[in-house]
Coordinates of C-alpha atoms in Angstrom, one line a residue:
M1 CA -72.4 -125.0 -48.4
F2 CA -71.2 -127.4 -45.1
Q3 CA -68.8 -127.5 -42.8
V4 CA -66.5 -130.1 -41.7
D5 CA -64.4 -129.6 -38.4
Q6 CA -63.4 -126.1 -38.6
K7 CA -63.1 -126.2 -42.6
L8 CA -66.2 -124.4 -44.5
Y9 CA -66.6 -125.7 -47.6
S10 CA -68.3 -122.9 -49.8
T11 CA -70.4 -123.2 -52.8
A12 CA -67.5 -121.9 -54.8
D13 CA -65.4 -124.9 -53.4
I14 CA -68.0 -127.7 -54.1
E15 CA -68.7 -126.4 -57.7
K16 CA -64.7 -126.2 -58.5
R17 CA -64.7 -130.1 -57.2
F18 CA -67.4 -130.9 -59.3
S19 CA -65.8 -129.6 -62.6
Y20 CA -62.7 -131.9 -61.1
Y21 CA -65.3 -134.8 -61.4
E22 CA -66.2 -134.0 -64.7
Q23 CA -62.7 -134.8 -66.0
L24 CA -62.2 -138.2 -64.5
N25 CA -62.1 -141.0 -67.1
W26 CA -63.0 -143.8 -64.6
L27 CA -66.3 -141.3 -64.2
K28 CA -66.8 -140.7 -67.4
E29 CA -66.8 -144.6 -68.3
H30 CA -68.5 -145.8 -65.3
R31 CA -70.9 -143.0 -64.2
N32 CA -73.7 -145.8 -65.0
S33 CA -72.5 -148.9 -62.9
G34 CA -72.5 -149.3 -59.5
I35 CA -69.3 -147.1 -57.5
A36 CA -68.1 -148.1 -54.0
V37 CA -66.5 -145.1 -52.4
R38 CA -64.4 -144.9 -48.8
L39 CA -62.5 -141.8 -48.4
E40 CA -60.2 -141.2 -46.0
D41 CA -61.3 -137.0 -46.5
T42 CA -64.9 -136.5 -45.3
G43 CA -65.1 -133.2 -46.9
E44 CA -64.2 -134.8 -50.3
W45 CA -67.2 -137.7 -49.4
L46 CA -69.4 -135.5 -48.8
T47 CA -68.9 -133.1 -51.8
F48 CA -68.6 -136.5 -53.7
L49 CA -72.0 -137.3 -52.4
L50 CA -73.4 -134.0 -53.4
Y51 CA -72.4 -134.8 -57.1
A52 CA -73.6 -137.9 -57.0
R53 CA -77.0 -136.8 -55.5
K54 CA -77.0 -134.0 -58.4
H55 CA -76.1 -136.7 -61.3
R56 CA -78.1 -139.5 -59.8
L57 CA -75.2 -141.8 -59.7
S58 CA -75.0 -145.1 -57.7
L59 CA -73.1 -145.0 -54.5
L60 CA -72.1 -148.1 -52.1
P61 CA -70.7 -145.7 -48.9
L62 CA -68.0 -147.3 -46.6
H63 CA -66.4 -146.0 -43.6
K64 CA -63.1 -144.3 -43.9
D65 CA -61.8 -147.2 -41.3
E66 CA -62.8 -150.1 -43.5
T67 CA -60.2 -152.0 -44.3
A68 CA -58.6 -152.3 -47.9
D69 CA -59.7 -156.6 -48.0
R70 CA -62.9 -155.6 -46.4
S71 CA -64.0 -152.6 -48.8
Q72 CA -63.0 -155.0 -51.6
R73 CA -65.3 -157.6 -50.2
L74 CA -68.2 -155.4 -49.8
S75 CA -67.8 -153.7 -53.2
D76 CA -67.8 -157.3 -54.7
N77 CA -70.7 -158.2 -52.7
A78 CA -72.7 -155.2 -53.9
G79 CA -71.2 -155.6 -57.7
C80 CA -69.7 -152.3 -58.0
S81 CA -67.6 -151.7 -61.0
V82 CA -65.6 -149.3 -59.5
L83 CA -64.0 -148.8 -55.9
I84 CA -62.7 -145.2 -54.7
D85 CA -60.1 -146.5 -51.8
G86 CA -58.7 -143.8 -49.7
T87 CA -59.1 -140.6 -52.5
I88 CA -60.3 -140.0 -55.4
E89 CA -57.6 -140.3 -57.4
E90 CA -57.1 -144.1 -56.4
A91 CA -60.4 -145.3 -57.9
R92 CA -59.7 -148.7 -59.2
V93 CA -61.9 -150.8 -62.1
L94 CA -62.8 -153.9 -60.3
N95 CA -65.1 -155.4 -63.2
E96 CA -65.1 -153.8 -66.6
S97 CA -68.3 -156.1 -68.0
A98 CA -71.1 -155.0 -64.8
G99 CA -73.9 -153.6 -66.3
K100 CA -75.8 -151.0 -65.6
T101 CA -77.1 -150.2 -61.7
A102 CA -79.9 -148.9 -60.5
Y103 CA -79.3 -145.1 -59.5
G104 CA -79.3 -144.4 -55.8
L105 CA -77.6 -145.0 -52.2
H106 CA -76.7 -148.7 -51.2
F107 CA -76.2 -149.9 -47.8
F108 CA -75.0 -153.0 -46.0
S109 CA -77.5 -153.7 -42.7
S110 CA -75.8 -153.3 -39.2
G111 CA -75.9 -157.0 -39.0
T112 CA -77.1 -157.0 -35.0
T113 CA -79.9 -159.3 -35.9
G114 CA -77.7 -161.7 -38.3
E115 CA -75.5 -161.8 -41.1
P116 CA -75.3 -157.9 -43.0
K117 CA -77.6 -157.8 -45.6
R118 CA -77.4 -155.4 -49.1
I119 CA -79.9 -152.8 -49.1
S120 CA -80.7 -150.5 -51.5
R121 CA -82.8 -147.3 -52.3
S122 CA -83.2 -145.3 -55.4
W123 CA -82.8 -141.4 -55.3
E124 CA -86.7 -141.0 -55.6
E125 CA -87.3 -142.6 -52.9
I126 CA -84.3 -141.0 -50.8
E127 CA -85.7 -137.2 -52.1
T128 CA -89.7 -138.5 -50.8
E129 CA -88.4 -139.5 -47.8
L130 CA -86.4 -135.9 -47.3
K131 CA -89.1 -134.0 -48.2
S132 CA -91.3 -135.4 -46.0
Y133 CA -88.5 -135.6 -42.9
R134 CA -88.5 -131.9 -43.8
M135 CA -92.3 -131.2 -43.3
A136 CA -92.2 -133.4 -39.6
F137 CA -89.2 -131.6 -38.5
P138 CA -90.7 -130.0 -35.1
L139 CA -87.5 -127.5 -35.0
S140 CA -87.4 -124.0 -37.4
E141 CA -86.0 -124.5 -40.5
E142 CA -82.9 -122.3 -39.4
T143 CA -82.1 -124.7 -37.4
R144 CA -78.3 -125.7 -37.8
S145 CA -77.5 -129.5 -37.8
I146 CA -74.5 -130.8 -35.7
V147 CA -73.5 -133.9 -37.0
A148 CA -71.5 -135.8 -34.5
C149 CA -72.1 -139.6 -36.4
P150 CA -70.9 -141.5 -39.2
V151 CA -71.9 -138.9 -42.5
T152 CA -71.5 -142.8 -44.5
H153 CA -75.0 -144.0 -42.8
A154 CA -78.0 -143.5 -43.3
Y155 CA -78.9 -141.5 -40.0
G156 CA -76.0 -139.1 -40.0
M157 CA -75.9 -138.9 -44.0
L158 CA -79.4 -138.2 -45.0
C159 CA -81.0 -137.0 -41.7
G160 CA -78.3 -134.6 -40.1
F161 CA -76.7 -133.5 -43.4
L162 CA -78.7 -133.9 -46.8
A163 CA -81.9 -132.3 -44.8
G164 CA -79.5 -129.7 -43.3
I165 CA -78.8 -128.8 -46.5
D166 CA -82.4 -129.0 -47.8
R167 CA -83.4 -126.8 -44.8
G168 CA -81.1 -124.2 -46.4
T169 CA -78.8 -123.9 -43.4
T170 CA -74.7 -125.2 -43.4
P171 CA -74.6 -128.4 -41.4
V172 CA -71.1 -129.0 -39.0
V173 CA -70.1 -132.5 -39.6
I174 CA -67.7 -133.6 -36.4
T175 CA -65.1 -136.0 -37.1
T176 CA -63.0 -135.5 -33.7
L177 CA -65.4 -137.2 -31.4
N178 CA -64.3 -135.9 -28.5
P179 CA -66.7 -135.2 -26.5
S180 CA -65.3 -132.1 -25.1
Y181 CA -64.6 -131.1 -29.1
V182 CA -68.2 -131.8 -29.6
L183 CA -70.1 -129.6 -27.0
S184 CA -67.2 -127.1 -28.4
A185 CA -69.0 -126.7 -31.4
V186 CA -72.4 -126.7 -30.0
R187 CA -71.4 -123.5 -28.0
Q188 CA -70.6 -122.0 -31.0
Y189 CA -74.1 -122.9 -32.5
P190 CA -76.7 -122.2 -30.4
H191 CA -79.6 -122.6 -32.3
S192 CA -78.6 -126.1 -33.7
I193 CA -79.7 -129.4 -33.0
L194 CA -77.3 -132.5 -32.5
Y195 CA -77.2 -135.8 -33.9
A196 CA -75.7 -138.4 -32.1
A197 CA -75.6 -142.2 -31.5
P198 CA -77.5 -142.3 -27.9
A199 CA -74.7 -143.8 -26.2
Y200 CA -71.8 -141.4 -27.1
L201 CA -74.7 -138.8 -26.7
H202 CA -74.8 -139.7 -23.1
A203 CA -71.2 -139.6 -23.1
I204 CA -71.0 -136.0 -23.9
V205 CA -74.2 -134.7 -21.6
R206 CA -72.5 -136.3 -18.8
L207 CA -69.7 -133.6 -19.4
S208 CA -71.1 -130.5 -20.1
K209 CA -71.8 -128.2 -17.4
E210 CA -74.6 -126.1 -19.8
K211 CA -77.7 -126.8 -21.5
I212 CA -77.4 -128.1 -25.1
P213 CA -80.1 -126.6 -27.3
A214 CA -81.7 -130.0 -28.8
V215 CA -80.1 -133.4 -29.6
M216 CA -81.4 -136.4 -32.0
M217 CA -81.3 -139.7 -30.8
S218 CA -81.4 -142.8 -33.2
G219 CA -80.6 -146.5 -33.7
T220 CA -81.3 -148.2 -30.0
S221 CA -83.1 -147.3 -26.8
L222 CA -81.3 -146.0 -24.1
P223 CA -81.9 -147.2 -20.4
V224 CA -84.5 -144.9 -18.6
K225 CA -81.6 -143.6 -16.2
W226 CA -79.3 -142.3 -19.4
L227 CA -82.5 -140.6 -20.8
E228 CA -83.1 -139.1 -17.6
Q229 CA -79.9 -137.5 -17.7
I230 CA -79.7 -136.4 -21.3
K231 CA -83.0 -134.9 -20.9
Q232 CA -81.7 -132.8 -17.7
K233 CA -79.0 -131.4 -19.5
S234 CA -80.8 -130.7 -23.2
T235 CA -83.4 -128.2 -23.6
H236 CA -85.1 -130.2 -26.6
V237 CA -84.5 -134.0 -27.0
L238 CA -86.1 -135.6 -29.9
Q239 CA -85.4 -139.2 -31.4
Q240 CA -86.5 -140.4 -34.8
Y241 CA -87.2 -144.3 -35.8
G242 CA -86.7 -145.9 -38.8
C243 CA -85.3 -149.2 -40.6
S244 CA -82.5 -149.4 -43.6
E245 CA -85.2 -150.4 -46.4
A246 CA -87.3 -147.3 -45.5
G247 CA -85.2 -144.8 -43.9
C248 CA -86.6 -142.3 -41.1
V249 CA -90.4 -142.9 -41.0
S250 CA -91.1 -141.5 -37.5
I251 CA -89.9 -138.7 -35.3
A252 CA -90.9 -137.8 -31.5
D253 CA -91.1 -134.3 -30.4
H254 CA -89.9 -134.1 -26.4
V255 CA -89.2 -137.9 -26.0
K256 CA -91.1 -139.2 -23.0
E257 CA -89.5 -142.6 -22.6
P258 CA -86.7 -144.9 -24.5
G259 CA -89.0 -146.1 -26.7
H260 CA -90.9 -143.0 -27.6
I261 CA -91.0 -143.1 -31.5
G262 CA -93.7 -140.3 -32.4
K263 CA -95.7 -139.8 -35.1
T264 CA -95.2 -141.1 -38.8
L265 CA -93.6 -138.5 -41.3
P266 CA -96.3 -137.8 -44.3
H267 CA -95.0 -140.2 -46.9
V268 CA -95.5 -142.9 -45.0
Q269 CA -97.7 -145.1 -42.5
I270 CA -97.4 -147.7 -39.5
T271 CA -99.6 -150.6 -38.4
G272 CA -98.5 -152.7 -35.3
G273 CA -100.0 -153.3 -31.9
T274 CA -101.5 -151.7 -28.8
A275 CA -99.9 -150.9 -25.1
S276 CA -101.5 -154.3 -24.0
N277 CA -100.5 -156.6 -26.8
P278 CA -97.6 -154.8 -29.0
A279 CA -97.1 -156.5 -32.3
E280 CA -94.5 -156.5 -35.3
M281 CA -94.6 -153.0 -36.8
I282 CA -95.1 -152.9 -40.5
I283 CA -94.4 -149.8 -42.4
H284 CA -96.3 -148.9 -45.6
L285 CA -94.9 -146.8 -48.2
K286 CA -96.1 -146.0 -51.3
D287 CA -95.2 -149.6 -53.6
K288 CA -93.9 -151.3 -50.6
M289 CA -94.4 -152.9 -47.5
I290 CA -91.8 -153.5 -45.2
P291 CA -91.8 -155.5 -41.8
S292 CA -89.8 -153.6 -39.5
G293 CA -89.0 -156.6 -37.3
D294 CA -89.7 -154.5 -34.0
L295 CA -92.4 -154.4 -31.7
G296 CA -94.3 -151.7 -30.7
W297 CA -97.7 -149.7 -30.4
Q298 CA -99.8 -146.9 -31.0
D299 CA -101.3 -144.2 -28.2
A300 CA -104.3 -142.3 -28.2
N301 CA -102.4 -139.7 -29.2
G302 CA -100.9 -141.1 -33.0
D303 CA -97.4 -141.7 -31.2
W304 CA -95.8 -144.9 -31.7
H305 CA -93.8 -146.9 -29.1
F306 CA -90.8 -149.5 -29.9
S307 CA -91.0 -152.6 -27.2
A308 CA -88.6 -154.7 -28.3
R309 CA -86.7 -156.2 -31.5
L310 CA -89.0 -159.2 -32.5
D311 CA -85.8 -161.9 -32.2
D312 CA -85.1 -160.1 -28.8
M313 CA -88.2 -160.9 -27.2
I314 CA -88.1 -163.4 -24.7
N315 CA -91.2 -166.5 -24.9
V316 CA -91.0 -167.8 -21.2
A317 CA -93.1 -170.8 -21.4
G318 CA -95.5 -169.1 -23.7
R319 CA -95.0 -166.1 -21.9
N320 CA -93.3 -162.9 -23.3
V321 CA -90.5 -160.8 -21.4
Y322 CA -89.5 -157.7 -23.3
P323 CA -85.5 -156.6 -22.3
A324 CA -86.3 -153.1 -22.2
D325 CA -89.0 -153.8 -19.1
V326 CA -86.4 -156.1 -17.2
E327 CA -83.2 -153.6 -17.8
E328 CA -85.5 -150.5 -16.2
V329 CA -85.9 -152.4 -12.7
L330 CA -82.0 -153.7 -13.0
L331 CA -81.1 -150.1 -13.5
R332 CA -82.6 -148.8 -10.5
H333 CA -80.3 -150.3 -8.7
E334 CA -78.1 -147.3 -7.9
E335 CA -74.5 -150.1 -8.4
V336 CA -75.9 -151.0 -12.0
E337 CA -74.4 -148.6 -14.4
E338 CA -75.3 -150.9 -17.5
A339 CA -77.7 -154.2 -18.0
V340 CA -78.5 -155.9 -21.1
V341 CA -81.3 -158.5 -20.9
F342 CA -81.0 -161.4 -23.7
K343 CA -81.8 -164.9 -24.2
K344 CA -81.0 -168.8 -24.2
G345 CA -82.6 -171.6 -25.5
D346 CA -84.2 -173.7 -22.1
D347 CA -85.3 -177.4 -21.9
W348 CA -88.0 -176.4 -19.5
S349 CA -89.6 -173.4 -20.5
G350 CA -88.4 -173.2 -24.1
E351 CA -86.2 -169.8 -23.8
R352 CA -84.6 -168.2 -20.3
V353 CA -83.8 -164.8 -19.2
C354 CA -79.9 -163.7 -19.1
V355 CA -78.3 -160.5 -18.2
C356 CA -75.5 -158.9 -18.6
I357 CA -74.4 -156.0 -15.9
K358 CA -71.6 -153.7 -15.7
G359 CA -71.2 -151.7 -12.2
T360 CA -71.4 -154.7 -9.3
R361 CA -71.2 -158.4 -9.2
A362 CA -73.5 -158.4 -5.6
E363 CA -75.8 -160.7 -7.6
G364 CA -77.7 -161.7 -4.5
D365 CA -78.2 -158.2 -3.3
V366 CA -79.3 -156.9 -7.3
K367 CA -81.9 -160.3 -7.4
A368 CA -83.3 -159.4 -4.2
F369 CA -83.6 -155.6 -5.1
C370 CA -85.7 -156.6 -8.6
R371 CA -87.7 -159.4 -6.9
P372 CA -90.6 -156.8 -5.7
F373 CA -90.7 -155.1 -9.5
L374 CA -90.5 -158.0 -11.6
S375 CA -92.3 -161.4 -12.0
S376 CA -90.7 -164.8 -11.4
Y377 CA -90.9 -165.7 -15.1
Q378 CA -89.4 -161.8 -16.1
L379 CA -86.1 -162.4 -12.8
P380 CA -82.9 -163.3 -15.1
K381 CA -82.2 -166.9 -14.4
E382 CA -78.2 -166.6 -15.6
W383 CA -76.2 -163.4 -14.5
H384 CA -73.3 -162.1 -16.3
F385 CA -70.9 -159.5 -14.4
V386 CA -68.7 -157.8 -16.9
D387 CA -66.0 -155.0 -16.5
T388 CA -67.3 -153.7 -20.1
I389 CA -70.5 -155.2 -21.9
P390 CA -69.3 -156.2 -25.9
T391 CA -70.4 -154.4 -28.4
L392 CA -70.3 -154.8 -32.4
P393 CA -67.5 -153.0 -34.5
N394 CA -70.2 -150.0 -35.3
G395 CA -70.9 -149.6 -31.1
K396 CA -74.1 -151.3 -30.9
I397 CA -75.2 -154.2 -28.8
S398 CA -76.1 -157.3 -30.2
R399 CA -78.2 -159.3 -27.8
R400 CA -77.9 -162.3 -30.3
Q401 CA -74.3 -161.9 -29.9
L402 CA -74.5 -162.2 -26.2
G403 CA -76.5 -165.2 -26.3
V404 CA -73.7 -167.3 -28.2
M405 CA -70.9 -165.3 -26.4
L406 CA -71.9 -165.6 -22.7

């Protein structure tokens, strides 16, 4: 069973829809081919996902807000034979001659570090991840997942929804993303964990007048100031880490600082650097080795810590600058609400430190505040003061994009 907003989908409801799917001619003819799915009804999407998992179909999940043109383009790029566009009844065949597609889930990366790329994961890989996730989950199995993030993305779909199903609970998926509405849902389930994007979670806790039982973050490191506010309003703050190719690979119980990503899941190993010398984290699965593109290190307790995206690290005349280190200092200034550090090319030093700031325009004041805490090569050379920090359509900030735009 599962719930979408206030609507409960019982086992009988799900089985009834399964029987309906079995009668669809397009599914009978193309069940061995890739199927792109953009369903406006979240409950229908989750029911079809459970059907696809049971019957090992090949799916490309598309967010319900995707345009028709982009849905078509992504479907073509993924080699799908069928596109479900809006409702189950609006499925259309794209390619009659398409061959058999590997069973599993197919995604396109968010594109924060370049052009989105197609990623495919077999159902066997996903089942291994879900089993491992359940074994490493630090809360009781009765903890109900409240998913306030897209369930067409791996974080909400696999870790929030399917992992909740596998624990034997009834996940609650929130599609009305008004923070007050989310808080009202959390109050109904005191023994729960809220899955949300870090920035959105920060917006929620700022409105809350009471403690939230438990929260799970993933996707991007929060500013220290924001994390402290979340910890003040939450009984239990967790953070998970992973990448599109491997899924979730670690969970931090009781997050200590923004980059704390915890211990690896049982099915995976990570190699990387040390606190004094972070190195690219390499994810080792049973039959593959995946470079994460992230710099990280392992502490004496075996917990992993994220330092920066490898592409985001700034090399100033041979000295490494990690954006999060500079941002942490900037955010100590009481008038700096948000700060994002990024890089640009420099004729003298190779790369220079730049920053985009929301909350104040007093460059001299902020520079003077930072000087005691930052080395000269860490101090930003280029300052941009804005009303809103630009983001990608998925809400994430791309440092690479800032370097081009500003």
